[in-house]
Every structure is written in structure tokens, then in C-alpha cells.
Short mmCIF file of C-alpha atoms in Angstrom, two decimals:
data_model
loop_
_atom_site.label_atom_id
_atom_site.label_comp_id
_atom_site.label_asym_id
_atom_site.label_seq_id
_atom_site.Cartn_x
_atom_site.Cartn_y
_atom_site.Cartn_z
CA UNK A 10 -23.53 -4.01 -11.94
CA UNK A 11 -22.86 -5.76 -8.68
CA UNK A 12 -20.63 -3.98 -5.83
CA UNK A 13 -17.53 -5.41 -4.04
CA UNK A 14 -18.64 -8.45 -2.03
CA UNK A 15 -16.79 -9.76 0.97
CA UNK A 16 -17.26 -13.09 2.74
CA UNK A 17 -17.78 -13.69 5.47
CA UNK A 18 -19.30 -10.39 6.91
CA UNK A 19 -18.56 -11.77 10.72
CA UNK A 20 -16.14 -13.77 12.25
CA UNK A 21 -14.81 -15.03 15.75
CA UNK A 22 -11.63 -16.63 16.17
CA UNK A 23 -9.43 -17.24 18.89
CA UNK A 24 -5.98 -16.33 19.75
CA UNK A 25 -3.33 -18.23 17.46
CA UNK A 26 -5.86 -19.10 14.83
CA UNK A 27 -5.53 -18.18 11.48
CA UNK A 28 -8.09 -16.87 9.34
CA UNK A 29 -8.91 -16.23 5.50
CA UNK A 30 -11.16 -13.33 4.23
CA UNK A 31 -12.47 -13.17 0.62
CA UNK A 32 -13.15 -10.42 -1.59
CA UNK A 33 -14.85 -10.37 -4.98
CA UNK A 34 -14.43 -7.02 -6.73
CA UNK A 35 -16.52 -5.18 -9.46
CA UNK A 36 -16.73 -7.09 -12.70
CA UNK A 37 -13.87 -5.85 -14.91
CA UNK A 38 -11.92 -4.48 -11.81
CA UNK A 39 -8.27 -5.44 -11.76
CA UNK A 40 -6.85 -3.70 -8.75
CA UNK A 41 -7.52 -5.03 -5.31
CA UNK A 42 -6.95 -3.44 -1.87
CA UNK A 43 -7.28 -4.09 1.67
CA UNK A 44 -7.49 -1.70 4.48
CA UNK A 45 -7.65 -2.62 8.22
CA UNK A 46 -10.00 -0.27 10.29
CA UNK A 47 -10.00 0.11 14.04
CA UNK A 48 -11.37 2.69 16.75
CA UNK A 49 -7.89 3.38 17.60
CA UNK A 50 -5.49 3.24 14.52
CA UNK A 51 -8.44 4.29 11.81
CA UNK A 52 -8.01 3.07 8.36
CA UNK A 53 -4.69 1.64 7.32
CA UNK A 54 -3.57 0.37 3.96
CA UNK A 55 -2.55 -3.32 4.00
CA UNK A 56 -2.00 -4.26 0.34
CA UNK A 57 -2.85 -3.93 -3.12
CA UNK A 58 -2.94 -6.55 -5.60
CA UNK A 59 -3.05 -5.93 -9.48
CA UNK A 60 -3.16 -8.58 -12.09
CA UNK A 61 -2.13 -11.15 -9.71
CA UNK A 62 0.91 -9.34 -8.42
CA UNK A 63 1.57 -7.44 -4.77
CA UNK A 64 2.18 -3.81 -5.96
CA UNK A 65 2.22 -2.10 -2.68
CA UNK A 66 2.48 -3.15 0.97
CA UNK A 67 1.45 -1.23 3.98
CA UNK A 68 3.51 -1.40 7.13
CA UNK A 69 2.04 -4.74 8.77
CA UNK A 70 3.66 -7.67 9.95
CA UNK A 71 4.38 -10.67 7.79
CA UNK A 72 1.55 -12.54 9.37
CA UNK A 73 -0.57 -10.60 7.09
CA UNK A 74 -0.62 -11.92 3.80
CA UNK A 75 -2.72 -11.94 0.35
CA UNK A 76 -2.97 -13.33 -3.29
CA UNK A 77 -4.90 -12.49 -6.18
CA UNK A 78 -6.86 -14.98 -8.42
CA UNK A 79 -6.64 -14.84 -12.31
CA UNK A 80 -10.62 -13.95 -12.17
CA UNK A 81 -9.37 -10.95 -9.93
CA UNK A 82 -11.00 -12.42 -6.80
CA UNK A 83 -8.65 -11.55 -3.68
CA UNK A 84 -7.81 -13.40 -0.33
CA UNK A 85 -6.29 -12.27 2.68
CA UNK A 86 -4.85 -14.47 5.45
CA UNK A 87 -3.75 -13.43 8.97
CA UNK A 88 -1.94 -16.12 10.65
CA UNK A 89 -1.42 -16.55 14.56
CA UNK A 90 -4.14 -14.11 15.40
CA UNK A 91 -3.81 -11.49 18.23
CA UNK A 92 -6.27 -9.85 20.10
CA UNK A 93 -5.17 -6.39 18.46
CA UNK A 94 -6.16 -7.96 14.82
CA UNK A 95 -9.55 -7.03 15.90
CA UNK A 96 -11.05 -4.90 13.43
CA UNK A 97 -13.05 -4.26 10.37
CA UNK A 98 -11.38 -5.52 7.06
CA UNK A 99 -12.25 -3.68 4.25
CA UNK A 100 -11.85 -4.62 0.39
CA UNK A 101 -11.66 -1.97 -2.28
CA UNK A 102 -11.49 -2.40 -6.10
CA UNK A 103 -10.76 -0.21 -8.62
CA UNK A 104 -10.46 -0.59 -12.84
CA UNK A 105 -6.79 0.71 -13.00
CA UNK A 106 -3.92 1.79 -10.78
CA UNK A 107 -4.16 5.53 -10.63
CA UNK A 108 -4.40 8.30 -8.34
CA UNK A 109 -7.52 9.64 -10.11
CA UNK A 110 -9.27 6.22 -10.28
CA UNK A 111 -12.26 5.81 -7.59
CA UNK A 112 -11.92 3.09 -5.50
CA UNK A 113 -14.88 1.24 -4.67
CA UNK A 114 -15.54 -0.48 -1.33
CA UNK A 115 -17.08 -3.58 -0.07
CA UNK A 116 -19.47 -3.91 3.05
CA UNK A 117 -16.04 -5.53 4.99
CA UNK A 118 -15.56 -8.67 7.25
CA UNK A 119 -15.67 -7.81 10.95
CA UNK A 120 -13.11 -9.97 12.90
CA UNK A 121 -13.37 -10.38 16.60
CA UNK A 122 -10.34 -12.29 18.09
CA UNK A 123 -10.85 -13.54 21.68
CA UNK B 23 5.36 11.96 4.30
CA UNK B 24 1.52 12.18 3.09
CA UNK B 25 -0.96 12.64 5.22
CA UNK B 26 -4.43 14.18 5.96
CA UNK B 27 -5.71 15.95 8.91
CA UNK B 28 -9.30 16.35 9.39
CA UNK B 29 -11.40 18.31 12.19
CA UNK B 30 -12.09 16.25 15.37
CA UNK B 31 -15.60 15.13 15.84
CA UNK B 32 -18.20 14.58 16.87
CA UNK B 33 -19.96 17.26 15.09
CA UNK B 34 -23.73 17.60 16.03
CA UNK B 35 -25.89 20.14 14.30
CA UNK B 36 -29.60 20.50 13.64
CA UNK B 37 -31.56 19.58 10.83
CA UNK B 38 -30.89 22.45 7.80
CA UNK B 39 -28.05 23.81 9.55
CA UNK B 40 -25.00 24.41 7.32
CA UNK B 41 -22.33 22.12 7.53
CA UNK B 42 -18.44 22.33 7.19
CA UNK B 43 -15.70 19.78 7.96
CA UNK B 44 -12.42 21.09 7.82
CA UNK B 45 -9.71 18.98 5.86
CA UNK B 46 -5.75 19.80 5.07
CA UNK B 47 -3.35 17.40 3.71
CA UNK B 48 0.34 17.33 3.26
CA UNK B 49 1.49 15.49 0.04
CA UNK B 50 4.42 15.55 -2.36
CA UNK B 51 3.38 15.89 -5.92
CA UNK B 52 -0.25 16.51 -6.99
CA UNK B 53 -2.62 14.29 -5.23
CA UNK B 54 -6.12 13.36 -5.90
CA UNK B 55 -8.52 13.93 -3.11
CA UNK B 56 -11.56 12.35 -1.68
CA UNK B 57 -14.49 12.59 0.80
CA UNK B 58 -15.81 9.17 1.74
CA UNK B 59 -18.71 8.58 3.69
CA UNK B 60 -19.32 5.59 6.24
CA UNK B 61 -22.92 5.16 7.27
CA UNK B 62 -23.36 2.98 10.56
CA UNK B 63 -22.20 -0.67 9.95
CA UNK B 64 -21.27 -0.19 6.49
CA UNK B 65 -18.39 0.03 4.29
CA UNK B 66 -17.06 3.17 2.58
CA UNK B 67 -18.98 4.92 -0.08
CA UNK B 68 -17.13 7.43 -2.26
CA UNK B 69 -19.00 10.74 -1.79
CA UNK B 70 -17.13 13.27 -4.32
CA UNK B 71 -13.55 13.80 -5.61
CA UNK B 72 -11.21 16.27 -7.14
CA UNK B 73 -8.35 15.17 -9.12
CA UNK B 74 -6.61 18.79 -9.82
CA UNK B 75 -6.51 22.24 -8.25
CA UNK B 76 -9.33 24.41 -8.33
CA UNK B 77 -11.60 21.56 -9.19
CA UNK B 78 -14.76 21.33 -7.41
CA UNK B 79 -16.27 17.97 -6.28
CA UNK B 80 -20.19 17.78 -5.71
CA UNK B 81 -22.81 15.05 -4.60
CA UNK B 82 -26.14 15.05 -2.95
CA UNK B 83 -25.94 18.53 -2.21
CA UNK B 84 -22.25 17.98 -0.66
CA UNK B 85 -19.43 20.25 -2.26
CA UNK B 86 -15.90 20.38 -1.46
CA UNK B 87 -13.18 22.66 -3.71
CA UNK B 88 -9.18 21.06 -4.01
CA UNK B 89 -7.30 24.33 -2.66
CA UNK B 90 -3.44 24.20 -3.40
CA UNK B 91 -2.44 27.44 -2.01
CA UNK B 92 -3.93 26.31 1.56
CA UNK B 93 -3.33 22.51 0.78
CA UNK B 94 -7.38 22.12 1.98
CA UNK B 95 -10.40 20.21 0.53
CA UNK B 96 -13.01 21.41 3.15
CA UNK B 97 -16.78 19.51 2.87
CA UNK B 98 -19.52 21.63 3.14
CA UNK B 99 -23.40 21.36 2.71
CA UNK B 100 -26.08 24.04 2.71
CA UNK B 101 -28.69 22.15 4.63
CA UNK B 102 -28.14 19.09 6.41
CA UNK B 103 -30.51 16.20 6.76
CA UNK B 104 -30.81 13.74 9.57
CA UNK B 105 -29.98 11.00 6.92
CA UNK B 106 -26.57 12.75 6.87
CA UNK B 107 -25.59 11.46 10.10
CA UNK B 108 -22.44 9.38 9.19
CA UNK B 109 -18.78 9.48 9.51
CA UNK B 110 -16.91 11.35 7.18
CA UNK B 111 -13.46 10.42 5.67
CA UNK B 112 -11.11 13.10 4.04
CA UNK B 113 -8.53 11.09 1.94
CA UNK B 114 -5.79 11.18 -0.96
CA UNK B 115 -3.84 9.07 -3.25
CA UNK B 116 -0.67 10.18 -5.24
CA UNK B 117 0.90 9.27 -8.31
CA UNK B 118 3.88 7.14 -6.29
CA UNK B 119 1.38 5.34 -4.48
CA UNK B 120 -1.50 4.67 -7.27
CA UNK B 121 -3.96 2.84 -5.11
CA UNK B 122 -3.05 3.23 -1.70
CA UNK B 123 -5.27 5.71 -0.33
CA UNK B 124 -4.11 7.71 2.77
CA UNK B 125 -7.43 8.54 5.25
CA UNK B 126 -7.98 11.35 7.97
CA UNK B 127 -8.98 9.78 11.05
CA UNK B 128 -12.60 10.62 10.27
CA UNK B 129 -15.43 13.09 11.52
CA UNK B 130 -18.64 11.77 13.23
CA UNK B 131 -21.49 13.72 12.17
CA UNK B 132 -24.78 13.52 14.29
CA UNK B 133 -27.96 15.46 13.00
CA UNK B 134 -30.88 16.16 15.44
CA UNK B 135 -34.28 16.57 13.62
#
């Protein structure tokens, strides 16, 4: 079974631009979560989608948004990029929304904002 | 609020040494506890998990026991290898935020041949 895939793997943008990242979960997984990883802040939860609905949201500004499609694939969008948005963005999928469920992570998209 | 505290790194050991990485947590209710590992340039991989008190998670020679009385989930391995060099994250999930993982700050482990 294929793992979680994320595209693109690397991205360079300039301040003020917007970016869209894509995540394809493991087949059969309906929950998709997004995390931002930076050296200073560590791993921080962005948001989670389940059955095309946002179920949970972290403490990020409204410039960060996402959506999920009927095939469970998810995209996240960051508008008006800032230098501080440079990070590794990780997507994770799970079958169910349950505290005991394992979430499987993709390889991440590394975003550099210049 | 819910949080995870793990020992500061980096930790440097010689091959075949005994490893302990400490992790303690604060959570309401009964969280599930996880250890994830991140190899250079890669995403996170689940190493092991425990979903209730006194459970022991184990995988690839690593073990951790869910200790509710001490709110701890320390990671141990009897004999480390160079290939274990990575960053290790302790994490939890609670019933009230079923898919949101709360991570510790990570511990970088380097093993010398």
C-alpha cells in the first residue's frame, strides 16, 4: 500500500506570493492533518480535515487555509507569504479520528520564502 | 493545557550503549502516547505507541512504558546502532482533540561507531 505522498517536495517563493501544497493520504484514510516544522517552534498543528470538513484548527493566522476533496486528498494554501513561513510542512493521514489511531506522515514539503 | 516535555539534546552515545530518552506529559483525561522518529531529510515515522496506562510499546529494539503515576513515557533501547541516529519526538493525543498530535521538542541522537 502506498504511503502518504506530498507534492511538491521543495518550493522557493518570495514574500507576498501565495503557495498551495498537496497531500494524498494512504488509500482508505479519511483524516488528513497538517503540521508546520521549524527549528524554533518545533512541530505545530495547523489543521485537520475529515470527510471534507475542517474538524480542528491550530493557532495560525487566517493566511493559512486548507481543504479536502471527496477522494480525501488535501491541499493547504498560504497567502501573502512571510519569511517566517519558511518551514517543512508535513501531512499526516489516519483511518479514523481517534486518540489511539496511528497517523502516518508524508515526507513533507520544504518551503523557502525569500 | 496539554503538553509534552522531553530531554534536551543532542545526545551522543557509542555504538552498543544503553539509551534512555526521558519524556513526561501533562494532559487532561487519558491520552495515547507515541514516539516518532525523524531521519535526516525525511518525514516522521511512528516508532511505537501505548494507548493506556501500563501498556508497553515496542519496536526495533526500542521500548517505552506508559506510566500514569509518574506521567512518563521514557524511550529505551538496550544496544544502539549507528543507524539509530535521528531525532526522536515524544507525543500525545487526547480524546478531546482526536487527530491533533502534541509533540515534544525532539531529541537529536547521534551514535558513534
